[in-house]
PDB file of C-alpha atoms (C1' of nucleotides) in Angstrom:
ATOM      1  CA  UNK A 394       4.133   1.142 -11.522  1.00 96.00           C
ATOM      2  CA  UNK A 395       2.563  -0.942 -14.262  1.00 96.00           C
ATOM      3  CA  UNK A 396       0.446  -4.075 -14.025  1.00 98.00           C
ATOM      4  CA  UNK A 397      -0.968  -6.715 -16.324  1.00 98.00           C
ATOM      5  CA  UNK A 398      -4.071  -7.431 -14.293  1.00 98.00           C
ATOM      6  CA  UNK A 399      -6.552  -6.767 -17.081  1.00 98.00           C
ATOM      7  CA  UNK A 400      -4.753  -9.126 -19.419  1.00 97.00           C
ATOM      8  CA  UNK A 401      -4.238 -11.851 -16.799  1.00 98.00           C
ATOM      9  CA  UNK A 402      -7.863 -11.530 -15.705  1.00 98.00           C
ATOM     10  CA  UNK A 403      -9.170 -11.897 -19.239  1.00 97.00           C
ATOM     11  CA  UNK A 404      -6.933 -14.908 -19.767  1.00 96.00           C
ATOM     12  CA  UNK A 405      -8.652 -16.475 -16.778  1.00 96.00           C
ATOM     13  CA  UNK A 406     -12.024 -15.321 -18.100  1.00 97.00           C
ATOM     14  CA  UNK A 407     -13.226 -13.706 -14.892  1.00 98.00           C
ATOM     15  CA  UNK A 408     -15.050 -10.379 -14.551  1.00 98.00           C
ATOM     16  CA  UNK A 409     -13.829  -7.472 -12.424  1.00 98.00           C
ATOM     17  CA  UNK A 410     -16.637  -8.293 -10.050  1.00 98.00           C
ATOM     18  CA  UNK A 411     -15.614 -11.932  -9.723  1.00 98.00           C
ATOM     19  CA  UNK A 412     -11.961 -11.059  -9.203  1.00 98.00           C
ATOM     20  CA  UNK A 413     -12.987  -8.466  -6.627  1.00 98.00           C
ATOM     21  CA  UNK A 414     -14.900 -11.093  -4.655  1.00 98.00           C
ATOM     22  CA  UNK A 415     -12.005 -13.542  -4.872  1.00 98.00           C
ATOM     23  CA  UNK A 416      -9.705 -10.853  -3.447  1.00 98.00           C
ATOM     24  CA  UNK A 417     -12.199  -9.598  -0.892  1.00 97.00           C
ATOM     25  CA  UNK A 418     -12.361  -6.038  -2.220  1.00 98.00           C
ATOM     26  CA  UNK A 419     -14.929  -3.966  -4.111  1.00 98.00           C
ATOM     27  CA  UNK A 420     -15.377  -4.017  -7.871  1.00 98.00           C
ATOM     28  CA  UNK A 421     -14.434  -0.336  -8.014  1.00 98.00           C
ATOM     29  CA  UNK A 422     -11.100  -1.104  -6.441  1.00 98.00           C
ATOM     30  CA  UNK A 423     -10.244  -3.643  -9.139  1.00 98.00           C
ATOM     31  CA  UNK A 424     -11.390  -1.252 -11.825  1.00 98.00           C
ATOM     32  CA  UNK A 425      -9.339   1.639 -10.427  1.00 98.00           C
ATOM     33  CA  UNK A 426      -6.194  -0.456 -10.189  1.00 98.00           C
ATOM     34  CA  UNK A 427      -6.584  -1.882 -13.699  1.00 98.00           C
ATOM     35  CA  UNK A 428      -6.916   1.666 -14.993  1.00 98.00           C
ATOM     36  CA  UNK A 429      -3.957   2.927 -12.963  1.00 97.00           C
ATOM     37  CA  UNK A 430      -5.874   5.304 -10.749  1.00 97.00           C
ATOM     38  CA  UNK A 431      -3.740   4.149  -7.847  1.00 98.00           C
ATOM     39  CA  UNK A 432      -1.636   1.192  -6.753  1.00 98.00           C
ATOM     40  CA  UNK A 433      -3.045  -1.591  -4.580  1.00 98.00           C
ATOM     41  CA  UNK A 434      -1.851  -2.216  -1.041  1.00 98.00           C
ATOM     42  CA  UNK A 435       0.823  -4.880  -0.692  1.00 98.00           C
ATOM     43  CA  UNK A 436      -1.702  -7.342   0.723  1.00 98.00           C
ATOM     44  CA  UNK A 437      -4.054  -6.808  -2.196  1.00 98.00           C
ATOM     45  CA  UNK A 438      -1.160  -7.149  -4.643  1.00 98.00           C
ATOM     46  CA  UNK A 439      -0.440 -10.589  -3.189  1.00 98.00           C
ATOM     47  CA  UNK A 440      -4.101 -11.589  -3.323  1.00 98.00           C
ATOM     48  CA  UNK A 441      -4.367 -10.465  -6.927  1.00 98.00           C
ATOM     49  CA  UNK A 442      -1.255 -12.411  -7.841  1.00 98.00           C
ATOM     50  CA  UNK A 443      -2.516 -15.501  -6.050  1.00 98.00           C
ATOM     51  CA  UNK A 444      -5.943 -15.390  -7.701  1.00 98.00           C
ATOM     52  CA  UNK A 445      -4.406 -14.827 -11.115  1.00 98.00           C
ATOM     53  CA  UNK A 446      -1.855 -17.606 -10.642  1.00 97.00           C
ATOM     54  CA  UNK A 447       1.126 -15.277 -10.915  1.00 98.00           C
ATOM     55  CA  UNK A 448       3.748 -13.810  -8.602  1.00 98.00           C
ATOM     56  CA  UNK A 449       3.688 -10.195  -7.488  1.00 98.00           C
ATOM     57  CA  UNK A 450       6.872  -9.617  -9.457  1.00 98.00           C
ATOM     58  CA  UNK A 451       5.222 -11.001 -12.589  1.00 98.00           C
ATOM     59  CA  UNK A 452       2.004  -9.052 -12.157  1.00 98.00           C
ATOM     60  CA  UNK A 453       3.623  -5.689 -11.436  1.00 98.00           C
ATOM     61  CA  UNK A 454       6.598  -3.963 -12.948  1.00 97.00           C
ATOM     62  CA  UNK A 455       8.287  -1.209 -11.046  1.00 97.00           C
ATOM     63  CA  UNK A 456       9.879   1.418 -13.243  1.00 88.00           C
ATOM     64  CA  UNK A 457      12.775   2.537 -11.042  1.00 78.00           C
ATOM     65  CA  UNK A 458      11.633   6.171 -10.674  1.00 63.00           C
ATOM     66  CA  UNK A 459       8.772   6.857  -8.299  1.00 51.00           C
ATOM     67  CA  UNK A 460       5.608   5.866 -10.139  1.00 49.00           C
TER      68      UNK A 460
ATOM     69  CA  UNK B  48       2.213 -10.547   6.013  1.00 96.00           C
ATOM     70  CA  UNK B  49       5.782 -11.335   7.058  1.00 96.00           C
ATOM     71  CA  UNK B  50       9.056  -9.867   5.852  1.00 97.00           C
ATOM     72  CA  UNK B  51      12.763 -10.535   6.202  1.00 98.00           C
ATOM     73  CA  UNK B  52      13.865  -6.929   5.877  1.00 98.00           C
ATOM     74  CA  UNK B  53      15.783  -6.796   9.135  1.00 97.00           C
ATOM     75  CA  UNK B  54      17.764  -9.875   8.245  1.00 97.00           C
ATOM     76  CA  UNK B  55      18.426  -8.833   4.643  1.00 97.00           C
ATOM     77  CA  UNK B  56      19.395  -5.345   5.809  1.00 97.00           C
ATOM     78  CA  UNK B  57      21.884  -6.674   8.345  1.00 96.00           C
ATOM     79  CA  UNK B  58      23.355  -8.986   5.726  1.00 96.00           C
ATOM     80  CA  UNK B  59      24.004  -5.894   3.639  1.00 96.00           C
ATOM     81  CA  UNK B  60      25.314  -4.100   6.711  1.00 96.00           C
ATOM     82  CA  UNK B  61      23.238  -0.960   6.306  1.00 97.00           C
ATOM     83  CA  UNK B  62      21.428   0.948   9.071  1.00 97.00           C
ATOM     84  CA  UNK B  63      17.691   1.655   9.092  1.00 98.00           C
ATOM     85  CA  UNK B  64      18.562   5.256   8.349  1.00 97.00           C
ATOM     86  CA  UNK B  65      20.688   4.347   5.336  1.00 97.00           C
ATOM     87  CA  UNK B  66      18.079   1.995   3.936  1.00 98.00           C
ATOM     88  CA  UNK B  67      15.438   4.678   4.483  1.00 98.00           C
ATOM     89  CA  UNK B  68      17.446   7.158   2.432  1.00 97.00           C
ATOM     90  CA  UNK B  69      18.028   4.610  -0.320  1.00 97.00           C
ATOM     91  CA  UNK B  70      14.274   4.046  -0.498  1.00 98.00           C
ATOM     92  CA  UNK B  71      13.347   7.701  -0.148  1.00 97.00           C
ATOM     93  CA  UNK B  72      11.330   7.280   3.064  1.00 98.00           C
ATOM     94  CA  UNK B  73      11.822   8.180   6.719  1.00 98.00           C
ATOM     95  CA  UNK B  74      13.758   6.078   9.200  1.00 98.00           C
ATOM     96  CA  UNK B  75      10.586   5.606  11.240  1.00 98.00           C
ATOM     97  CA  UNK B  76       8.885   4.025   8.266  1.00 98.00           C
ATOM     98  CA  UNK B  77      11.616   1.405   7.908  1.00 98.00           C
ATOM     99  CA  UNK B  78      11.543   0.755  11.637  1.00 98.00           C
ATOM    100  CA  UNK B  79       7.764   0.381  11.717  1.00 98.00           C
ATOM    101  CA  UNK B  80       7.753  -2.040   8.796  1.00 98.00           C
ATOM    102  CA  UNK B  81      10.584  -4.144  10.222  1.00 98.00           C
ATOM    103  CA  UNK B  82       8.622  -4.406  13.454  1.00 97.00           C
ATOM    104  CA  UNK B  83       5.352  -5.211  11.687  1.00 97.00           C
ATOM    105  CA  UNK B  84       3.478  -2.080  12.722  1.00 97.00           C
ATOM    106  CA  UNK B  85       2.041  -1.925   9.218  1.00 98.00           C
ATOM    107  CA  UNK B  86       2.802  -3.086   5.687  1.00 98.00           C
ATOM    108  CA  UNK B  87       4.610  -0.883   3.170  1.00 98.00           C
ATOM    109  CA  UNK B  88       2.940   0.454   0.058  1.00 98.00           C
ATOM    110  CA  UNK B  89       3.523  -1.598  -3.080  1.00 98.00           C
ATOM    111  CA  UNK B  90       5.964   0.989  -4.415  1.00 98.00           C
ATOM    112  CA  UNK B  91       7.980   0.929  -1.206  1.00 98.00           C
ATOM    113  CA  UNK B  92       7.949  -2.873  -1.228  1.00 98.00           C
ATOM    114  CA  UNK B  93       9.563  -2.791  -4.656  1.00 98.00           C
ATOM    115  CA  UNK B  94      12.123  -0.208  -3.580  1.00 98.00           C
ATOM    116  CA  UNK B  95      13.005  -2.234  -0.502  1.00 98.00           C
ATOM    117  CA  UNK B  96      13.419  -5.362  -2.599  1.00 98.00           C
ATOM    118  CA  UNK B  97      15.560  -3.538  -5.116  1.00 98.00           C
ATOM    119  CA  UNK B  98      17.842  -1.992  -2.501  1.00 97.00           C
ATOM    120  CA  UNK B  99      18.206  -5.315  -0.711  1.00 98.00           C
ATOM    121  CA  UNK B 100      18.906  -7.201  -3.944  1.00 97.00           C
ATOM    122  CA  UNK B 101      15.834  -9.410  -3.617  1.00 98.00           C
ATOM    123  CA  UNK B 102      12.441  -9.750  -5.281  1.00 98.00           C
ATOM    124  CA  UNK B 103       9.237  -8.653  -3.618  1.00 98.00           C
ATOM    125  CA  UNK B 104       8.168 -12.279  -3.454  1.00 98.00           C
ATOM    126  CA  UNK B 105      11.392 -13.199  -1.674  1.00 98.00           C
ATOM    127  CA  UNK B 106      11.252 -10.309   0.776  1.00 98.00           C
ATOM    128  CA  UNK B 107       7.613 -10.747   1.770  1.00 98.00           C
ATOM    129  CA  UNK B 108       5.566 -13.830   2.488  1.00 97.00           C
ATOM    130  CA  UNK B 109       1.820 -13.623   2.333  1.00 97.00           C
ATOM    131  CA  UNK B 110       0.079 -16.043   4.658  1.00 88.00           C
ATOM    132  CA  UNK B 111      -3.134 -16.690   2.745  1.00 77.00           C
ATOM    133  CA  UNK B 112      -5.465 -15.243   5.380  1.00 62.00           C
ATOM    134  CA  UNK B 113      -5.697 -11.477   5.622  1.00 51.00           C
ATOM    135  CA  UNK B 114      -2.572 -10.359   7.487  1.00 48.00           C
TER     136      UNK B 114
ATOM    137  C1'  DA C 466      31.976   8.431  32.364  1.00 90.83           C
ATOM    138  C1'  DC C 467      31.209  10.532  27.926  1.00 90.83           C
ATOM    139  C1'  DA C 468      30.052  10.889  23.167  1.00 90.83           C
ATOM    140  C1'  DT C 469      28.107   8.924  19.194  1.00 90.83           C
ATOM    141  C1'  DC C 470      25.366   6.049  16.491  1.00 90.83           C
ATOM    142  C1'  DA C 471      21.515   2.864  15.972  1.00 90.83           C
ATOM    143  C1'  DT C 472      17.117   1.534  17.337  1.00 90.83           C
ATOM    144  C1'  DG C 473      12.306   1.755  19.444  1.00 90.83           C
ATOM    145  C1'  DT C 474       8.343   4.515  20.160  1.00 90.83           C
ATOM    146  C1'  DC C 475       4.757   8.327  20.426  1.00 90.83           C
ATOM    147  C1'  DA C 476       1.426  11.876  18.718  1.00 90.83           C
ATOM    148  C1'  DA C 477      -0.438  14.820  15.214  1.00 90.83           C
ATOM    149  C1'  DA C 478      -0.684  15.979  10.538  1.00 90.83           C
ATOM    150  C1'  DT C 479      -0.875  14.732   5.668  1.00 90.83           C
ATOM    151  C1'  DA C 480      -1.221  11.377   1.781  1.00 90.83           C
ATOM    152  C1'  DT C 481      -2.893   7.347  -0.238  1.00 90.83           C
ATOM    153  C1'  DG C 482      -5.991   3.295  -0.636  1.00 90.83           C
ATOM    154  C1'  DT C 483     -10.710   1.333  -0.105  1.00 90.83           C
ATOM    155  C1'  DT C 484     -15.848   1.280   0.502  1.00 90.83           C
ATOM    156  C1'  DT C 485     -20.546   2.341  -0.568  1.00 90.83           C
ATOM    157  C1'  DG C 486     -24.095   3.859  -3.499  1.00 90.83           C
ATOM    158  C1'  DA C 487     -25.225   5.673  -7.588  1.00 90.83           C
ATOM    159  C1'  DC C 488     -25.478   6.445 -12.521  1.00 90.83           C
ATOM    160  C1'  DA C 489     -23.691   6.287 -17.559  1.00 90.83           C
ATOM    161  C1'  DT C 490     -21.683   3.717 -21.193  1.00 90.83           C
ATOM    162  C1'  DT C 491     -20.164  -0.093 -23.593  1.00 90.83           C
ATOM    163  C1'  DT C 492     -20.374  -5.020 -24.848  1.00 90.83           C
ATOM    164  C1'  DA C 493     -22.652  -9.171 -25.122  1.00 90.83           C
ATOM    165  C1'  DT C 494     -26.512 -12.150 -26.171  1.00 90.83           C
ATOM    166  C1'  DA C 495     -31.600 -13.543 -26.529  1.00 90.83           C
TER     167       DA C 495
ATOM    168  C1'  DT D1139     -33.767  -4.300 -30.986  1.00 90.83           C
ATOM    169  C1'  DA D1140     -34.214  -4.990 -26.410  1.00 90.83           C
ATOM    170  C1'  DT D1141     -32.252  -6.713 -22.137  1.00 90.83           C
ATOM    171  C1'  DA D1142     -28.809  -8.049 -19.194  1.00 90.83           C
ATOM    172  C1'  DA D1143     -23.886  -8.141 -17.954  1.00 90.83           C
ATOM    173  C1'  DA D1144     -19.621  -5.773 -17.662  1.00 90.83           C
ATOM    174  C1'  DT D1145     -17.118  -1.706 -17.314  1.00 90.83           C
ATOM    175  C1'  DG D1146     -16.032   3.311 -16.299  1.00 90.83           C
ATOM    176  C1'  DT D1147     -16.554   7.030 -13.165  1.00 90.83           C
ATOM    177  C1'  DC D1148     -17.870  10.277  -9.202  1.00 90.83           C
ATOM    178  C1'  DA D1149     -18.229  11.940  -4.429  1.00 90.83           C
ATOM    179  C1'  DA D1150     -18.092  11.300   0.466  1.00 90.83           C
ATOM    180  C1'  DA D1151     -16.762   8.654   4.108  1.00 90.83           C
ATOM    181  C1'  DC D1152     -13.452   5.754   6.276  1.00 90.83           C
ATOM    182  C1'  DA D1153      -8.943   3.039   6.785  1.00 90.83           C
ATOM    183  C1'  DT D1154      -4.180   2.668   6.305  1.00 90.83           C
ATOM    184  C1'  DA D1155       0.535   4.407   5.239  1.00 90.83           C
ATOM    185  C1'  DT D1156       3.974   7.992   5.771  1.00 90.83           C
ATOM    186  C1'  DT D1157       6.050  12.314   7.653  1.00 90.83           C
ATOM    187  C1'  DT D1158       7.969  15.308  11.114  1.00 90.83           C
ATOM    188  C1'  DG D1159       9.754  16.243  15.503  1.00 90.83           C
ATOM    189  C1'  DA D1160      10.757  14.573  19.710  1.00 90.83           C
ATOM    190  C1'  DC D1161      12.532  11.707  23.365  1.00 90.83           C
ATOM    191  C1'  DA D1162      14.276   7.210  25.517  1.00 90.83           C
ATOM    192  C1'  DT D1163      17.137   3.210  25.328  1.00 90.83           C
ATOM    193  C1'  DG D1164      20.950   0.239  23.852  1.00 90.83           C
ATOM    194  C1'  DA D1165      25.411  -0.506  21.870  1.00 90.83           C
ATOM    195  C1'  DT D1166      30.298   1.047  20.675  1.00 90.83           C
ATOM    196  C1'  DG D1167      34.220   3.056  21.243  1.00 90.83           C
ATOM    197  C1'  DT D1168      37.432   6.747  23.638  1.00 90.83           C
TER     198       DT D1168
END
DNA sequence: ACATCATGTCAAATATGTTTGACATTTATA
DNA sequence: TATAAATGTCAAACATATTTGACATGATGT
């Protein structure tokens, strides 16, 4: 699973901390997801998409396989 | 978080068990998600969408709030 | 009535996602 | 160069998702 959160976030000129607050999660969570430590929950994926003005399908790309 | 899995699955005429196998999860997982016991992981959401010929954004609707 | 398939549900175990607090490093900017 | 802001990372605790095995119910067809 890939995501373009870092790019979309920088386009919007918000910090990880600001995006975290907008999504109601911790800064570490945003950081971990941007650096592919793990995938967000579905709810968080929707909140990220919403706060970055994108759809979930635009923000994430699922590479058929398993990860 | 709402989903139209049950409807989309019936349109495709597949059982919970068949959909579960297509997605690589257990039948109970499909059943629980259809009945809103919990939300799927992001990966599973993408697999469900793929196997039901829909996008994640079509299959799930996020109601702003938290759930 | 019987057999079969599909669905709903439970509990316990395991896996994955998230939080908090802390500290190091890098990147700005005064 | 010094200081603050932003990012990367770790460990331990906690929350949520998923599995397995089991059993009950509902629907279908024979």
